[in-house]
Tab-separated table of C-alpha atoms and ligand atoms in Angstrom:
chain	number	residue	atom	x	y	z
H	21	MET	CA	-2.843	-10.410	-21.268
H	22	GLU	CA	-3.359	-8.063	-24.175
H	23	LEU	CA	-0.819	-5.323	-24.840
H	24	LYS	CA	-2.508	-1.954	-24.376
H	25	PHE	CA	0.401	0.461	-24.399
H	26	ARG	CA	-0.455	3.654	-26.239
H	27	ARG	CA	2.564	5.145	-27.932
H	28	ASN	CA	1.471	8.747	-28.237
H	29	PRO	CA	-1.290	9.530	-25.773
H	30	ASP	CA	-2.368	12.955	-24.611
H	31	TYR	CA	-2.605	11.587	-21.130
H	32	GLN	CA	-0.792	8.361	-20.727
H	33	THR	CA	-2.102	6.878	-17.520
H	34	LEU	CA	-0.168	4.925	-14.970
H	35	SER	CA	-2.367	1.946	-15.855
H	36	ASP	CA	-0.368	1.272	-18.974
H	37	GLU	CA	2.156	-0.409	-16.753
H	38	VAL	CA	-0.474	-2.736	-15.332
H	39	THR	CA	-2.016	-3.701	-18.645
H	40	SER	CA	1.238	-4.163	-20.497
H	41	GLU	CA	2.300	-7.691	-19.702
H	42	LYS	CA	4.467	-7.952	-22.790
H	43	MET	CA	6.333	-4.758	-21.990
H	44	PHE	CA	6.697	-5.997	-18.472
H	45	MET	CA	8.198	-9.267	-19.606
H	46	ASP	CA	10.536	-7.398	-21.943
H	47	ARG	CA	11.811	-5.394	-18.993
H	48	ARG	CA	12.125	-8.575	-17.054
H	49	HIS	CA	14.518	-9.865	-19.685
H	50	ILE	CA	16.477	-6.625	-19.633
H	51	LEU	CA	16.799	-6.624	-15.864
H	52	SER	CA	17.499	-10.299	-15.701
H	53	ALA	CA	20.213	-9.958	-18.350
H	54	ALA	CA	21.720	-7.170	-16.298
H	55	GLY	CA	21.784	-9.480	-13.293
H	56	PHE	CA	19.184	-7.586	-11.245
H	57	LEU	CA	16.952	-10.495	-10.467
H	58	GLY	CA	19.169	-13.296	-9.228
H	59	ALA	CA	18.602	-14.409	-5.650
H	60	GLY	CA	22.322	-13.897	-5.000
H	61	SER	CA	22.022	-10.184	-5.647
H	62	ILE	CA	19.370	-9.477	-3.033
H	63	LEU	CA	20.467	-7.203	-0.227
H	64	GLY	CA	19.775	-8.561	3.225
H	65	ALA	CA	17.391	-6.703	5.547
H	66	LEU	CA	19.333	-4.144	7.531
H	67	PRO	CA	19.117	-4.012	11.302
H	68	ALA	CA	16.521	-1.684	12.795
H	69	CYS	CA	18.646	0.373	15.184
H	70	SER	CA	22.382	0.836	15.343
H	71	GLU	CA	25.210	3.356	15.362
H	72	PRO	CA	25.710	5.833	12.504
H	73	GLN	CA	27.412	4.292	9.455
H	74	GLN	CA	31.099	5.032	9.137
H	75	THR	CA	31.330	6.411	5.622
H	76	PRO	CA	33.600	9.100	4.209
H	77	ALA	CA	32.262	12.639	4.139
H	78	ALA	CA	30.225	13.435	1.045
H	79	PRO	CA	31.859	15.518	-1.684
H	80	ALA	CA	29.856	18.699	-1.939
H	81	THR	CA	28.587	20.425	-5.065
H	82	ALA	CA	29.489	24.061	-5.626
H	83	SER	CA	26.356	25.028	-3.718
H	84	GLY	CA	27.246	22.941	-0.691
H	85	HIS	CA	25.011	19.863	-0.906
H	86	PRO	CA	26.304	16.389	-1.805
H	87	ALA	CA	26.517	15.490	-5.487
H	88	PRO	CA	24.400	12.563	-6.794
H	89	GLY	CA	25.993	9.257	-5.844
H	90	ALA	CA	28.200	10.730	-3.062
H	91	LYS	CA	28.371	8.600	0.082
H	92	LEU	CA	26.236	9.858	2.962
H	93	THR	CA	26.516	9.326	6.680
H	94	ALA	CA	23.162	8.482	8.235
H	95	LYS	CA	21.923	7.178	11.550
H	96	LYS	CA	19.844	4.013	11.174
H	97	ALA	CA	16.438	4.929	12.546
H	98	ALA	CA	13.948	2.601	14.202
H	99	TYR	CA	11.843	2.423	11.058
H	100	ALA	CA	12.798	-0.630	9.104
H	101	VAL	CA	10.591	-3.243	7.538
H	102	THR	CA	12.004	-6.728	7.827
H	103	ASP	CA	11.647	-7.692	4.143
H	104	ALA	CA	14.819	-7.742	2.084
H	105	ALA	CA	15.550	-4.401	0.469
H	106	THR	CA	15.095	-4.212	-3.287
H	107	VAL	CA	18.304	-4.796	-5.176
H	108	GLU	CA	19.788	-1.346	-5.812
H	109	GLU	CA	20.100	-1.789	-9.571
H	110	ALA	CA	16.346	-2.345	-9.853
H	111	PHE	CA	15.639	0.835	-7.873
H	112	ALA	CA	18.020	2.795	-10.103
H	113	GLY	CA	16.938	1.160	-13.359
H	114	TYR	CA	13.161	0.766	-13.078
H	115	CYS	CA	11.827	4.288	-12.588
H	116	ASN	CA	8.770	6.465	-13.013
H	117	TYR	CA	9.794	10.024	-13.880
H	118	TYR	CA	7.670	11.217	-16.756
H	119	GLU	CA	9.660	14.423	-17.250
H	120	PHE	CA	12.231	12.089	-18.851
H	121	GLY	CA	9.828	9.774	-20.688
H	122	THR	CA	7.196	7.184	-19.914
H	123	SER	CA	9.277	3.986	-20.093
H	124	LYS	CA	10.847	2.691	-16.915
H	125	ASP	CA	14.314	2.876	-18.440
H	126	ASP	CA	13.948	6.426	-19.844
H	127	PRO	CA	14.840	8.226	-16.568
H	128	PRO	CA	18.145	6.378	-16.029
H	129	ARG	CA	18.981	7.014	-19.668
H	130	TYR	CA	18.136	10.712	-19.881
H	131	ALA	CA	18.230	12.210	-16.367
H	132	SER	CA	21.991	12.865	-16.522
H	133	LEU	CA	21.151	15.986	-18.567
H	134	MET	CA	19.544	17.579	-15.512
H	135	LYS	CA	21.464	20.075	-13.361
H	136	THR	CA	21.010	19.561	-9.620
H	137	SER	CA	23.338	22.304	-8.425
H	138	PRO	CA	22.788	25.068	-7.517
H	139	TRP	CA	19.418	24.121	-6.024
H	140	GLN	CA	16.956	26.395	-4.302
H	141	VAL	CA	13.611	25.609	-2.756
H	142	THR	CA	11.073	28.436	-2.699
H	143	VAL	CA	8.800	28.504	0.322
H	144	GLU	CA	5.583	30.483	-0.073
H	145	GLY	CA	1.917	30.840	0.824
H	146	GLU	CA	0.623	30.619	4.388
H	147	THR	CA	3.996	30.792	6.140
H	148	ASP	CA	5.910	33.117	8.440
H	149	ALA	CA	9.192	32.035	6.880
H	150	PRO	CA	8.812	32.588	3.127
H	151	GLY	CA	11.858	32.780	0.901
H	152	ALA	CA	14.302	30.967	-1.348
H	153	TYR	CA	16.316	28.405	0.609
H	154	ALA	CA	19.549	26.799	-0.530
H	155	LEU	CA	19.185	23.039	-0.068
H	156	LYS	CA	21.894	22.925	2.587
H	157	ASP	CA	19.920	25.479	4.639
H	158	LEU	CA	16.725	23.451	4.402
H	159	ILE	CA	18.150	19.985	5.092
H	160	ASP	CA	20.404	19.352	8.058
H	161	TYR	CA	22.901	16.925	6.518
H	162	LYS	CA	24.332	16.218	9.990
H	163	LYS	CA	21.025	14.724	11.080
H	164	LEU	CA	20.332	12.298	8.249
H	165	GLU	CA	18.443	9.099	9.064
H	166	GLU	CA	18.177	5.876	7.155
H	167	ARG	CA	14.677	4.375	7.077
H	168	ILE	CA	13.771	1.201	5.233
H	169	TYR	CA	10.273	1.740	3.891
H	170	ARG	CA	7.897	-0.089	1.606
H	171	HIS	CA	7.276	1.691	-1.699
H	172	ARG	CA	3.990	0.760	-3.414
H	173	CYS	CA	3.252	2.115	-6.863
H	174	VAL	CA	-0.390	2.565	-7.927
H	175	GLU	CA	0.532	0.320	-10.884
H	176	ALA	CA	0.504	-2.613	-8.415
H	177	TRP	CA	4.234	-3.175	-8.078
H	178	SER	CA	6.343	-2.592	-4.996
H	179	MET	CA	9.888	-2.218	-3.702
H	180	VAL	CA	11.557	-1.936	-0.281
H	181	ILE	CA	13.957	0.998	-0.156
H	182	PRO	CA	16.562	2.166	2.366
H	183	TRP	CA	15.958	5.910	2.115
H	184	ILE	CA	18.171	8.577	3.641
H	185	GLY	CA	16.628	11.857	4.664
H	186	VAL	CA	15.166	13.948	7.446
H	187	PRO	CA	11.648	13.870	8.890
H	188	MET	CA	9.382	16.153	6.882
H	189	LYS	CA	7.813	17.419	10.102
H	190	ASP	CA	11.140	18.885	11.268
H	191	VAL	CA	11.612	20.819	8.033
H	192	ILE	CA	8.016	22.043	8.064
H	193	ALA	CA	8.347	23.226	11.663
H	194	LYS	CA	11.349	25.299	10.560
H	195	LEU	CA	9.221	26.810	7.773
H	196	LYS	CA	6.641	28.141	10.244
H	197	PRO	CA	3.279	27.495	8.567
H	198	LYS	CA	0.619	29.953	9.764
H	199	ALA	CA	-2.429	28.694	11.676
H	200	THR	CA	-4.383	29.222	8.436
H	201	ALA	CA	-2.244	26.644	6.579
H	202	LYS	CA	-4.195	23.389	6.185
H	203	TYR	CA	-2.345	21.803	3.259
H	204	VAL	CA	1.103	21.731	1.729
H	205	GLN	CA	1.825	21.518	-1.987
H	206	PHE	CA	5.099	20.325	-3.538
H	207	VAL	CA	6.090	21.649	-6.952
H	208	THR	CA	8.883	19.990	-8.867
H	209	TYR	CA	11.652	21.071	-11.225
H	210	LEU	CA	10.758	21.835	-14.823
H	211	ASN	CA	13.292	22.592	-17.541
H	212	PRO	CA	12.427	21.555	-21.113
H	213	LYS	CA	16.087	21.887	-22.136
H	214	GLU	CA	17.097	19.191	-19.659
H	215	MET	CA	13.930	17.089	-19.546
H	216	ILE	CA	13.026	15.541	-22.861
H	217	GLY	CA	9.714	14.128	-21.635
H	218	VAL	CA	8.075	17.479	-20.906
H	219	ASN	CA	7.867	18.287	-24.592
H	220	ARG	CA	4.954	15.823	-24.709
H	221	PRO	CA	1.693	16.729	-22.934
H	222	VAL	CA	1.657	13.572	-20.823
H	223	LEU	CA	0.797	15.617	-17.719
H	224	GLN	CA	0.316	19.312	-17.048
H	225	TRP	CA	3.817	20.327	-16.033
H	226	PRO	CA	5.279	21.033	-13.555
H	227	TYR	CA	4.477	17.853	-11.619
H	228	THR	CA	2.724	18.829	-8.387
H	229	GLU	CA	1.505	16.932	-5.363
H	230	GLY	CA	0.117	17.737	-1.952
H	231	LEU	CA	-0.747	16.554	1.531
H	232	ARG	CA	-3.018	17.681	4.315
H	233	LEU	CA	-0.771	19.458	6.800
H	234	ASP	CA	-1.458	16.907	9.541
H	235	GLU	CA	-0.422	14.118	7.134
H	236	ALA	CA	2.812	15.978	6.399
H	237	MET	CA	3.434	16.409	10.150
H	238	ASN	CA	3.042	12.653	10.809
H	239	GLU	CA	6.208	10.868	11.962
H	240	LEU	CA	6.652	8.880	8.702
H	241	PRO	CA	7.099	11.293	5.756
H	242	LEU	CA	10.651	12.138	4.784
H	243	PHE	CA	12.394	14.703	2.710
H	244	ALA	CA	14.814	12.223	1.177
H	245	VAL	CA	18.224	13.208	-0.175
H	246	GLY	CA	19.631	9.712	-0.548
H	247	ALA	CA	19.094	5.969	-0.747
H	248	TYR	CA	21.341	2.892	-0.462
H	249	GLY	CA	23.945	4.862	1.530
H	250	LYS	CA	24.414	7.496	-1.177
H	251	SER	CA	23.088	10.816	-2.316
H	252	LEU	CA	20.077	10.329	-4.661
H	253	GLU	CA	20.792	9.657	-8.303
H	254	LYS	CA	19.044	12.002	-10.700
H	255	GLN	CA	16.537	9.418	-11.988
H	256	ASN	CA	15.348	8.782	-8.423
H	257	GLY	CA	14.652	12.437	-7.598
H	258	ALA	CA	17.945	14.208	-6.840
H	259	PRO	CA	18.608	16.330	-5.003
H	260	LEU	CA	15.403	16.342	-2.916
H	261	ARG	CA	12.259	14.192	-3.015
H	262	THR	CA	9.398	13.420	-0.717
H	263	VAL	CA	8.705	9.910	0.634
H	264	ILE	CA	5.245	9.117	2.028
H	265	PRO	CA	5.278	5.341	2.549
H	266	TRP	CA	1.560	4.711	3.160
H	267	LYS	CA	0.512	6.383	-0.099
H	268	TYR	CA	0.880	5.298	-3.711
H	269	GLY	CA	4.270	6.255	-5.108
H	270	PHE	CA	3.010	9.051	-7.349
H	271	LYS	CA	2.362	11.164	-4.222
H	272	ALA	CA	6.166	11.263	-3.706
H	273	THR	CA	7.515	14.182	-5.718
H	274	LYS	CA	10.976	14.047	-7.215
H	275	ALA	CA	13.198	17.145	-7.517
H	276	VAL	CA	11.195	19.459	-5.242
H	277	VAL	CA	11.720	23.174	-5.957
H	278	LYS	CA	8.739	24.719	-4.197
H	279	ILE	CA	6.876	24.140	-0.944
H	280	ARG	CA	3.617	26.072	-0.779
H	281	PHE	CA	1.351	26.203	2.270
H	282	THR	CA	-2.327	26.631	1.381
H	283	THR	CA	-5.715	26.999	3.021
H	284	THR	CA	-7.464	24.760	0.470
H	285	GLU	CA	-6.688	21.399	-1.116
H	286	PRO	CA	-3.928	21.987	-3.678
H	287	SER	CA	-4.120	20.643	-7.210
H	288	THR	CA	-2.090	17.535	-8.017
H	289	ALA	CA	-0.724	16.399	-11.378
H	290	TRP	CA	-2.395	12.978	-11.659
H	291	ASN	CA	-5.689	14.223	-10.255
H	292	LYS	CA	-5.747	16.937	-12.943
H	293	ALA	CA	-4.988	14.302	-15.590
H	294	ASN	CA	-7.673	11.858	-14.466
H	295	ALA	CA	-9.660	12.689	-11.335
H	296	ASN	CA	-11.710	9.468	-11.485
H	297	GLU	CA	-8.619	7.337	-11.167
H	298	TYR	CA	-6.201	9.344	-9.015
H	299	GLY	CA	-7.615	11.003	-5.915
H	300	PHE	CA	-6.019	13.529	-3.592
H	301	TYR	CA	-5.494	10.997	-0.789
H	302	SER	CA	-4.252	7.971	-2.736
H	303	ASN	CA	-3.634	5.948	0.400
H	304	VAL	CA	-2.589	2.369	-0.302
H	305	ASN	CA	-5.782	0.374	0.206
H	306	PRO	CA	-6.219	-3.249	-0.917
H	307	ASN	CA	-10.009	-2.918	-0.503
H	308	VAL	CA	-10.464	-0.062	-2.965
H	309	SER	CA	-9.697	-1.084	-6.519
H	310	HIS	CA	-8.376	1.271	-9.137
H	311	PRO	CA	-11.258	1.622	-11.643
H	312	ARG	CA	-9.351	-0.649	-14.037
H	313	TRP	CA	-7.505	-3.109	-11.796
H	314	SER	CA	-7.406	-4.589	-8.320
H	315	GLN	CA	-5.104	-3.225	-5.631
H	316	ALA	CA	-5.370	-6.362	-3.493
H	317	SER	CA	-1.906	-7.636	-4.370
H	318	GLU	CA	1.328	-6.367	-5.832
H	319	ARG	CA	4.257	-7.577	-7.871
H	320	VAL	CA	7.533	-7.358	-5.952
H	321	ILE	CA	10.246	-5.774	-8.086
H	322	GLY	CA	13.841	-6.871	-7.581
H	323	GLY	CA	12.869	-9.282	-4.814
H	324	LYS	CA	13.550	-12.942	-4.149
H	325	GLY	CA	11.228	-14.329	-6.801
H	326	GLY	CA	12.250	-11.823	-9.468
H	327	PHE	CA	9.431	-10.054	-11.254
H	328	ASN	CA	6.868	-12.765	-10.704
H	329	GLU	CA	6.847	-12.763	-6.915
H	330	ARG	CA	3.550	-11.437	-5.561
H	331	ARG	CA	2.505	-10.368	-2.105
H	332	ASN	CA	-0.794	-9.256	-0.681
H	333	THR	CA	-1.068	-5.500	-0.350
H	334	GLU	CA	-1.522	-4.256	3.207
H	335	MET	CA	-3.817	-1.484	4.394
H	336	TYR	CA	-1.886	1.790	4.336
H	337	ASN	CA	0.984	-0.273	2.947
H	338	GLY	CA	1.546	-1.789	6.412
H	339	TYR	CA	1.648	1.566	8.248
H	340	GLU	CA	-1.871	1.532	9.708
H	341	LYS	CA	-0.613	1.858	13.273
H	342	GLN	CA	1.180	5.098	12.477
H	343	VAL	CA	-1.382	6.711	10.156
H	344	GLY	CA	-4.813	5.073	10.621
H	345	ALA	CA	-5.988	7.802	13.012
H	346	LEU	CA	-5.496	10.461	10.331
H	347	TYR	CA	-8.474	9.020	8.440
H	348	ALA	CA	-10.752	8.008	11.304
H	349	GLY	CA	-14.399	8.390	10.285
H	350	MET	CA	-13.605	9.107	6.630
H	351	ASP	CA	-15.225	7.173	3.802
H	352	LEU	CA	-12.135	5.699	2.162
H	353	LYS	CA	-14.021	4.747	-1.000
H	354	LYS	CA	-15.019	8.382	-1.563
H	355	ASN	CA	-11.699	9.781	-0.390
H	356	TYR	CA	-9.584	7.536	-2.620
X	407	MTE	N1	7.968	12.914	-9.467
X	407	MTE	C1	8.077	13.595	-10.645
X	407	MTE	N2	8.556	14.853	-10.604
X	407	MTE	N3	7.704	13.062	-11.832
X	407	MTE	C2	7.187	11.793	-11.909
X	407	MTE	O1	6.850	11.329	-13.027
X	407	MTE	N4	6.533	9.757	-10.695
X	407	MTE	C3	5.977	9.275	-9.431
X	407	MTE	C4	6.893	9.601	-8.244
X	407	MTE	N5	7.389	10.952	-8.323
X	407	MTE	C5	7.052	11.036	-10.709
X	407	MTE	C6	7.477	11.641	-9.500
X	407	MTE	C7	5.685	7.844	-9.425
X	407	MTE	S1	4.344	7.347	-10.358
X	407	MTE	C8	6.358	6.942	-8.648
X	407	MTE	S2	5.847	5.317	-8.485
X	407	MTE	C9	7.625	7.324	-7.974
X	407	MTE	O2	7.986	8.677	-8.228
X	407	MTE	C10	8.721	6.416	-8.484
X	407	MTE	O3	9.918	6.646	-7.808
X	407	MTE	P1	11.208	5.786	-8.218
X	407	MTE	O4	11.330	5.866	-9.714
X	407	MTE	O5	12.369	6.432	-7.525
X	407	MTE	O6	10.944	4.381	-7.757
């Protein structure tokens, strides 16, 4: 396959990952050299339901939430796919976080410059509980759950990740959206001094995303604060990110600093960059191709077969039972 990676684009699109076989193979060598891809390093699937893990209490930052990498105590929830979880090093080393650069290994290299404490989340718009919330007042760290979810990137690769977080619906209920609120927008951290990637106009910063309010109130979405038993590392979205497992990964915002309730569909970063390719819904759908590639299958990252293992993509990423009703009667080709 021909290499089509543009070095200095105004809008680099997520497709570069799909078209760049050579770059992909280069990464494969890097990861394989680092021991990420060997069958022996695969984590086994964790049991669906059990007692809370016995881990030491998390060291807190000055503002009271756990520092990146601190161990977390979480109850294993009844949401666990049976596939083996992605090897942790691949999750931590193969990242999309364009504020730190467009290569998969830029975020792990440069995200350490980012400050994640103190951290406040501003809540605004159609809400009866507006204000600036310290993270520890928004997230109940005593009620953390571990959920093992599929993660499907629009670039046609996937992982299986043991997230730690709280149900988004519980946090939203606490934030009292008004009856007029129909959507929720997530705005993420932006600091050019700490984020070298934002000096290039790859996207219109800050990175924003959004959901219909009934999507956000579904049982599946999480506000995640950790993964693999630990507080999130910076390159994976510390200290707070969203996880919406039936949608393409770009809907999941890293480093959330603002939650805004709106009456109309909020703007989203990738939709602003290229509306023909990245719609508001962006539900995983093997029957609706991206304009430039098929979504029928995906490359499994950090899985048994290394980078070359493929699996068929499932409707709503395998979560049709939980979310299919949200889209009943909608034309999924139009509402991509
Ligand atoms: N959030 C921010 N703020 N900036 C980003 O560039 N990339 C998105 C999403 N959230 C992104 C972001 C994309 S395209 C994906 S696939 C996931 O984060 C990747 O998450 P991971 O690197 O932890 O696997």
